[in-house]
Amino acid sequence: MNAFGNTLRDSLFDVFGGRARSRASAQALRSIRHAMLNLLGRTKDPRSDRVFHRIVNTQDIEGLWYARAELFHELCQLHDEVHAARCLQALDPLFKPHWPQARQRPRGPGQTHLSSRPPV
């Protein structure tokens, strides 16, 4: 894209709040990443290193949402399943603002088995 196109795009972002959302998303990404790394803790296990690097190198909130499965598995190995489930539940408030609106509506009877909601 030429310089005019970039300037136009940047201006539209400024007018419609794209930059503010980008900053908010970057802050949310950092907060979620920090919380996940705190849950993982510091271990000498090479499997933990793999999960650590996955969390550190993930570039978006959706990627961190899917990295929860690896974090859950690692927390189960380090502690137990109940502890791991509680830890991941504690992350839900950080992810919730980034879930699509359709996923935030209460589900009808018999639809609660789909409780995992990926962010957008």
Short mmCIF file of N, CA and C in Angstrom, two decimals:
data_model
loop_
_atom_site.label_atom_id
_atom_site.label_comp_id
_atom_site.label_asym_id
_atom_site.label_seq_id
_atom_site.Cartn_x
_atom_site.Cartn_y
_atom_site.Cartn_z
N MET A 1 0.85 -1.17 0.00
CA MET A 1 0.00 0.00 0.00
C MET A 1 0.89 1.23 0.00
N ASN A 2 0.46 2.27 -0.70
CA ASN A 2 1.26 3.48 -0.79
C ASN A 2 1.12 4.33 0.48
N ALA A 3 1.89 5.40 0.55
CA ALA A 3 1.89 6.25 1.74
C ALA A 3 0.52 6.86 2.00
N PHE A 4 -0.20 7.22 0.93
CA PHE A 4 -1.53 7.79 1.09
C PHE A 4 -2.47 6.77 1.74
N GLY A 5 -2.42 5.54 1.28
CA GLY A 5 -3.26 4.48 1.83
C GLY A 5 -2.96 4.24 3.30
N ASN A 6 -1.68 4.23 3.64
CA ASN A 6 -1.30 4.05 5.04
C ASN A 6 -1.82 5.20 5.89
N THR A 7 -1.68 6.42 5.39
CA THR A 7 -2.14 7.59 6.12
C THR A 7 -3.66 7.54 6.29
N LEU A 8 -4.37 7.18 5.25
CA LEU A 8 -5.82 7.07 5.31
C LEU A 8 -6.23 6.02 6.33
N ARG A 9 -5.60 4.86 6.26
CA ARG A 9 -5.91 3.79 7.21
C ARG A 9 -5.65 4.24 8.64
N ASP A 10 -4.48 4.87 8.86
CA ASP A 10 -4.15 5.35 10.20
C ASP A 10 -5.15 6.39 10.68
N SER A 11 -5.59 7.26 9.79
CA SER A 11 -6.58 8.28 10.16
C SER A 11 -7.91 7.63 10.55
N LEU A 12 -8.32 6.65 9.77
CA LEU A 12 -9.57 5.96 10.10
C LEU A 12 -9.47 5.22 11.43
N PHE A 13 -8.31 4.62 11.69
CA PHE A 13 -8.11 3.97 12.98
C PHE A 13 -8.24 4.98 14.11
N ASP A 14 -7.65 6.16 13.92
CA ASP A 14 -7.74 7.20 14.94
C ASP A 14 -9.18 7.63 15.17
N VAL A 15 -9.92 7.83 14.08
CA VAL A 15 -11.31 8.29 14.17
C VAL A 15 -12.18 7.25 14.85
N PHE A 16 -12.04 5.99 14.48
CA PHE A 16 -12.92 4.95 14.99
C PHE A 16 -12.36 4.19 16.18
N GLY A 17 -11.27 4.63 16.74
CA GLY A 17 -10.76 4.05 17.97
C GLY A 17 -9.93 2.80 17.81
N GLY A 18 -9.46 2.51 16.62
CA GLY A 18 -8.66 1.30 16.41
C GLY A 18 -7.39 1.29 17.22
N ARG A 19 -6.75 2.42 17.34
CA ARG A 19 -5.50 2.47 18.11
C ARG A 19 -5.76 2.22 19.58
N ALA A 20 -6.85 2.77 20.10
CA ALA A 20 -7.18 2.53 21.51
C ALA A 20 -7.45 1.05 21.74
N ARG A 21 -8.20 0.43 20.80
CA ARG A 21 -8.46 -1.00 20.95
C ARG A 21 -7.17 -1.79 20.84
N SER A 22 -6.27 -1.39 19.95
CA SER A 22 -5.01 -2.09 19.81
C SER A 22 -4.19 -2.01 21.09
N ARG A 23 -4.16 -0.83 21.69
CA ARG A 23 -3.43 -0.68 22.96
C ARG A 23 -4.09 -1.51 24.05
N ALA A 24 -5.43 -1.50 24.09
CA ALA A 24 -6.14 -2.29 25.09
C ALA A 24 -5.88 -3.78 24.88
N SER A 25 -5.88 -4.22 23.61
CA SER A 25 -5.61 -5.63 23.33
C SER A 25 -4.19 -6.01 23.70
N ALA A 26 -3.25 -5.12 23.44
CA ALA A 26 -1.85 -5.40 23.81
C ALA A 26 -1.72 -5.50 25.32
N GLN A 27 -2.40 -4.63 26.04
CA GLN A 27 -2.35 -4.69 27.51
C GLN A 27 -3.01 -5.97 28.01
N ALA A 28 -4.14 -6.35 27.41
CA ALA A 28 -4.82 -7.58 27.80
C ALA A 28 -3.93 -8.79 27.51
N LEU A 29 -3.27 -8.79 26.37
CA LEU A 29 -2.36 -9.88 26.02
C LEU A 29 -1.26 -10.01 27.07
N ARG A 30 -0.68 -8.88 27.45
CA ARG A 30 0.38 -8.91 28.48
C ARG A 30 -0.16 -9.42 29.81
N SER A 31 -1.35 -8.97 30.20
CA SER A 31 -1.94 -9.38 31.48
C SER A 31 -2.23 -10.88 31.51
N ILE A 32 -2.82 -11.37 30.42
CA ILE A 32 -3.14 -12.80 30.35
C ILE A 32 -1.87 -13.62 30.34
N ARG A 33 -0.90 -13.20 29.56
CA ARG A 33 0.37 -13.93 29.49
C ARG A 33 1.03 -13.98 30.88
N HIS A 34 1.06 -12.85 31.55
CA HIS A 34 1.67 -12.78 32.89
C HIS A 34 0.95 -13.72 33.86
N ALA A 35 -0.38 -13.73 33.83
CA ALA A 35 -1.15 -14.61 34.72
C ALA A 35 -0.86 -16.08 34.42
N MET A 36 -0.78 -16.44 33.14
CA MET A 36 -0.52 -17.82 32.77
C MET A 36 0.88 -18.25 33.21
N LEU A 37 1.85 -17.36 33.04
CA LEU A 37 3.21 -17.69 33.46
C LEU A 37 3.31 -17.81 34.98
N ASN A 38 2.56 -17.00 35.70
CA ASN A 38 2.54 -17.12 37.16
C ASN A 38 1.97 -18.45 37.58
N LEU A 39 0.94 -18.92 36.90
CA LEU A 39 0.36 -20.23 37.22
C LEU A 39 1.36 -21.35 36.94
N LEU A 40 2.09 -21.22 35.86
CA LEU A 40 3.07 -22.24 35.50
C LEU A 40 4.21 -22.28 36.51
N GLY A 41 4.64 -21.11 36.96
CA GLY A 41 5.73 -21.05 37.92
C GLY A 41 7.06 -21.38 37.28
N ARG A 42 8.05 -21.54 38.11
CA ARG A 42 9.40 -21.85 37.62
C ARG A 42 9.73 -23.29 38.00
N THR A 43 9.87 -24.12 36.98
CA THR A 43 10.24 -25.51 37.21
C THR A 43 11.43 -25.86 36.33
N LYS A 44 12.04 -26.96 36.62
CA LYS A 44 13.19 -27.43 35.84
C LYS A 44 12.78 -28.46 34.79
N ASP A 45 11.49 -28.78 34.73
CA ASP A 45 10.99 -29.78 33.81
C ASP A 45 11.04 -29.27 32.37
N PRO A 46 11.64 -30.01 31.44
CA PRO A 46 11.70 -29.57 30.04
C PRO A 46 10.31 -29.39 29.41
N ARG A 47 9.32 -30.17 29.86
CA ARG A 47 7.95 -29.99 29.35
C ARG A 47 7.42 -28.62 29.73
N SER A 48 7.77 -28.16 30.93
CA SER A 48 7.35 -26.83 31.36
C SER A 48 8.01 -25.76 30.50
N ASP A 49 9.24 -26.01 30.08
CA ASP A 49 9.92 -25.07 29.20
C ASP A 49 9.18 -24.91 27.89
N ARG A 50 8.68 -26.01 27.36
CA ARG A 50 7.93 -25.96 26.10
C ARG A 50 6.66 -25.13 26.27
N VAL A 51 5.94 -25.34 27.36
CA VAL A 51 4.72 -24.57 27.63
C VAL A 51 5.07 -23.11 27.88
N PHE A 52 6.15 -22.88 28.62
CA PHE A 52 6.61 -21.51 28.88
C PHE A 52 6.86 -20.77 27.57
N HIS A 53 7.60 -21.40 26.66
CA HIS A 53 7.92 -20.76 25.38
C HIS A 53 6.68 -20.57 24.51
N ARG A 54 5.75 -21.50 24.58
CA ARG A 54 4.50 -21.34 23.83
C ARG A 54 3.75 -20.11 24.32
N ILE A 55 3.66 -19.94 25.64
CA ILE A 55 2.95 -18.79 26.20
C ILE A 55 3.68 -17.49 25.87
N VAL A 56 4.99 -17.48 26.03
CA VAL A 56 5.77 -16.27 25.78
C VAL A 56 5.72 -15.86 24.32
N ASN A 57 5.72 -16.81 23.41
CA ASN A 57 5.81 -16.50 21.98
C ASN A 57 4.47 -16.37 21.27
N THR A 58 3.38 -16.61 21.96
CA THR A 58 2.07 -16.46 21.35
C THR A 58 1.78 -14.98 21.17
N GLN A 59 1.32 -14.62 19.98
CA GLN A 59 1.17 -13.22 19.60
C GLN A 59 -0.24 -12.67 19.73
N ASP A 60 -1.23 -13.51 20.09
CA ASP A 60 -2.58 -12.99 20.21
C ASP A 60 -3.34 -13.70 21.33
N ILE A 61 -4.45 -13.10 21.71
CA ILE A 61 -5.24 -13.63 22.83
C ILE A 61 -5.84 -14.98 22.47
N GLU A 62 -6.25 -15.14 21.24
CA GLU A 62 -6.81 -16.42 20.82
C GLU A 62 -5.77 -17.54 20.97
N GLY A 63 -4.53 -17.25 20.61
CA GLY A 63 -3.46 -18.24 20.79
C GLY A 63 -3.26 -18.61 22.24
N LEU A 64 -3.35 -17.61 23.13
CA LEU A 64 -3.23 -17.91 24.57
C LEU A 64 -4.42 -18.73 25.04
N TRP A 65 -5.60 -18.45 24.49
CA TRP A 65 -6.78 -19.24 24.86
C TRP A 65 -6.52 -20.72 24.56
N TYR A 66 -5.98 -21.01 23.40
CA TYR A 66 -5.72 -22.40 23.03
C TYR A 66 -4.51 -22.98 23.75
N ALA A 67 -3.61 -22.15 24.22
CA ALA A 67 -2.46 -22.63 25.00
C ALA A 67 -2.88 -23.08 26.40
N ARG A 68 -4.11 -22.73 26.80
CA ARG A 68 -4.60 -23.17 28.11
C ARG A 68 -4.60 -24.69 28.23
N ALA A 69 -4.84 -25.39 27.12
CA ALA A 69 -4.86 -26.85 27.18
C ALA A 69 -3.50 -27.39 27.60
N GLU A 70 -2.45 -26.83 27.03
CA GLU A 70 -1.10 -27.27 27.40
C GLU A 70 -0.78 -26.87 28.85
N LEU A 71 -1.21 -25.68 29.23
CA LEU A 71 -1.01 -25.23 30.61
C LEU A 71 -1.75 -26.15 31.57
N PHE A 72 -2.99 -26.51 31.24
CA PHE A 72 -3.77 -27.41 32.07
C PHE A 72 -3.05 -28.75 32.24
N HIS A 73 -2.59 -29.29 31.14
CA HIS A 73 -1.87 -30.58 31.19
C HIS A 73 -0.63 -30.48 32.09
N GLU A 74 0.11 -29.41 31.94
CA GLU A 74 1.33 -29.25 32.73
C GLU A 74 0.99 -29.07 34.22
N LEU A 75 -0.05 -28.30 34.51
CA LEU A 75 -0.45 -28.12 35.92
C LEU A 75 -0.94 -29.43 36.53
N CYS A 76 -1.59 -30.27 35.72
CA CYS A 76 -1.99 -31.60 36.20
C CYS A 76 -0.77 -32.43 36.56
N GLN A 77 0.27 -32.33 35.74
CA GLN A 77 1.50 -33.08 36.02
C GLN A 77 2.19 -32.57 37.28
N LEU A 78 2.18 -31.26 37.47
CA LEU A 78 2.87 -30.65 38.61
C LEU A 78 2.07 -30.76 39.91
N HIS A 79 0.75 -30.72 39.81
CA HIS A 79 -0.11 -30.70 41.00
C HIS A 79 -1.15 -31.81 40.87
N ASP A 80 -2.37 -31.44 40.58
CA ASP A 80 -3.43 -32.41 40.30
C ASP A 80 -4.50 -31.74 39.44
N GLU A 81 -5.46 -32.52 38.98
CA GLU A 81 -6.46 -32.01 38.05
C GLU A 81 -7.35 -30.95 38.67
N VAL A 82 -7.70 -31.12 39.94
CA VAL A 82 -8.56 -30.14 40.61
C VAL A 82 -7.85 -28.78 40.69
N HIS A 83 -6.59 -28.81 41.08
CA HIS A 83 -5.80 -27.58 41.15
C HIS A 83 -5.70 -26.92 39.76
N ALA A 84 -5.44 -27.73 38.75
CA ALA A 84 -5.29 -27.21 37.39
C ALA A 84 -6.60 -26.57 36.91
N ALA A 85 -7.72 -27.23 37.18
CA ALA A 85 -9.02 -26.69 36.75
C ALA A 85 -9.31 -25.36 37.44
N ARG A 86 -9.01 -25.28 38.72
CA ARG A 86 -9.22 -24.02 39.45
C ARG A 86 -8.33 -22.90 38.90
N CYS A 87 -7.12 -23.24 38.57
CA CYS A 87 -6.20 -22.24 38.01
C CYS A 87 -6.72 -21.70 36.68
N LEU A 88 -7.19 -22.59 35.82
CA LEU A 88 -7.71 -22.14 34.54
C LEU A 88 -9.00 -21.35 34.68
N GLN A 89 -9.84 -21.71 35.65
CA GLN A 89 -11.04 -20.93 35.91
C GLN A 89 -10.69 -19.52 36.34
N ALA A 90 -9.59 -19.37 37.06
CA ALA A 90 -9.17 -18.05 37.50
C ALA A 90 -8.76 -17.16 36.32
N LEU A 91 -8.42 -17.77 35.19
CA LEU A 91 -8.06 -17.00 34.00
C LEU A 91 -9.29 -16.50 33.23
N ASP A 92 -10.45 -17.11 33.44
CA ASP A 92 -11.64 -16.76 32.66
C ASP A 92 -11.97 -15.26 32.68
N PRO A 93 -11.90 -14.57 33.82
CA PRO A 93 -12.22 -13.13 33.79
C PRO A 93 -11.28 -12.32 32.90
N LEU A 94 -10.06 -12.78 32.71
CA LEU A 94 -9.13 -12.08 31.83
C LEU A 94 -9.52 -12.28 30.36
N PHE A 95 -10.02 -13.46 30.03
CA PHE A 95 -10.40 -13.76 28.66
C PHE A 95 -11.80 -13.25 28.30
N LYS A 96 -12.69 -13.17 29.28
CA LYS A 96 -14.10 -12.89 29.01
C LYS A 96 -14.35 -11.65 28.16
N PRO A 97 -13.68 -10.51 28.38
CA PRO A 97 -13.96 -9.35 27.53
C PRO A 97 -13.62 -9.57 26.06
N HIS A 98 -12.90 -10.62 25.75
CA HIS A 98 -12.46 -10.87 24.38
C HIS A 98 -13.25 -11.99 23.71
N TRP A 99 -14.23 -12.55 24.42
CA TRP A 99 -15.10 -13.55 23.83
C TRP A 99 -16.09 -12.87 22.91
N PRO A 100 -16.48 -13.50 21.84
CA PRO A 100 -17.50 -12.90 20.97
C PRO A 100 -18.82 -12.75 21.72
N GLN A 101 -19.60 -11.74 21.36
CA GLN A 101 -20.87 -11.47 22.04
C GLN A 101 -21.80 -12.68 22.00
N ALA A 102 -21.84 -13.38 20.89
CA ALA A 102 -22.73 -14.54 20.77
C ALA A 102 -22.39 -15.61 21.79
N ARG A 103 -21.14 -15.70 22.17
CA ARG A 103 -20.72 -16.73 23.13
C ARG A 103 -21.00 -16.31 24.57
N GLN A 104 -21.28 -15.04 24.83
CA GLN A 104 -21.50 -14.57 26.19
C GLN A 104 -22.95 -14.73 26.62
N ARG A 105 -23.86 -14.98 25.67
CA ARG A 105 -25.28 -15.18 26.03
C ARG A 105 -25.42 -16.48 26.80
N PRO A 106 -26.33 -16.49 27.77
CA PRO A 106 -26.60 -17.75 28.47
C PRO A 106 -27.14 -18.79 27.50
N ARG A 107 -26.78 -20.00 27.70
CA ARG A 107 -27.22 -21.08 26.82
C ARG A 107 -28.52 -21.67 27.37
N GLY A 108 -29.27 -22.28 26.47
CA GLY A 108 -30.51 -22.93 26.86
C GLY A 108 -30.23 -24.27 27.51
N PRO A 109 -31.29 -24.92 28.03
CA PRO A 109 -31.12 -26.24 28.65
C PRO A 109 -30.50 -27.24 27.69
N GLY A 110 -29.59 -28.02 28.20
CA GLY A 110 -28.96 -29.05 27.39
C GLY A 110 -27.81 -28.56 26.54
N GLN A 111 -27.49 -27.27 26.59
CA GLN A 111 -26.42 -26.73 25.77
C GLN A 111 -25.21 -26.35 26.60
N THR A 112 -25.19 -26.64 27.88
CA THR A 112 -24.08 -26.23 28.74
C THR A 112 -22.83 -27.06 28.54
N HIS A 113 -22.91 -28.15 27.80
CA HIS A 113 -21.72 -28.97 27.56
C HIS A 113 -20.70 -28.25 26.69
N LEU A 114 -21.04 -27.14 26.08
CA LEU A 114 -20.13 -26.38 25.25
C LEU A 114 -19.64 -25.16 26.00
N SER A 115 -19.11 -25.35 27.19
CA SER A 115 -18.77 -24.21 28.05
C SER A 115 -17.48 -23.51 27.66
N SER A 116 -16.60 -24.14 26.89
CA SER A 116 -15.35 -23.47 26.50
C SER A 116 -15.65 -22.48 25.40
N ARG A 117 -15.24 -21.24 25.62
CA ARG A 117 -15.53 -20.18 24.65
C ARG A 117 -14.23 -19.51 24.24
N PRO A 118 -13.82 -19.69 22.99
CA PRO A 118 -12.59 -19.03 22.55
C PRO A 118 -12.82 -17.54 22.31
N PRO A 119 -11.83 -16.71 22.61
CA PRO A 119 -11.95 -15.28 22.34
C PRO A 119 -11.77 -14.99 20.85
N VAL A 120 -12.14 -13.82 20.48
CA VAL A 120 -11.96 -13.39 19.08
C VAL A 120 -10.72 -12.55 19.00
#
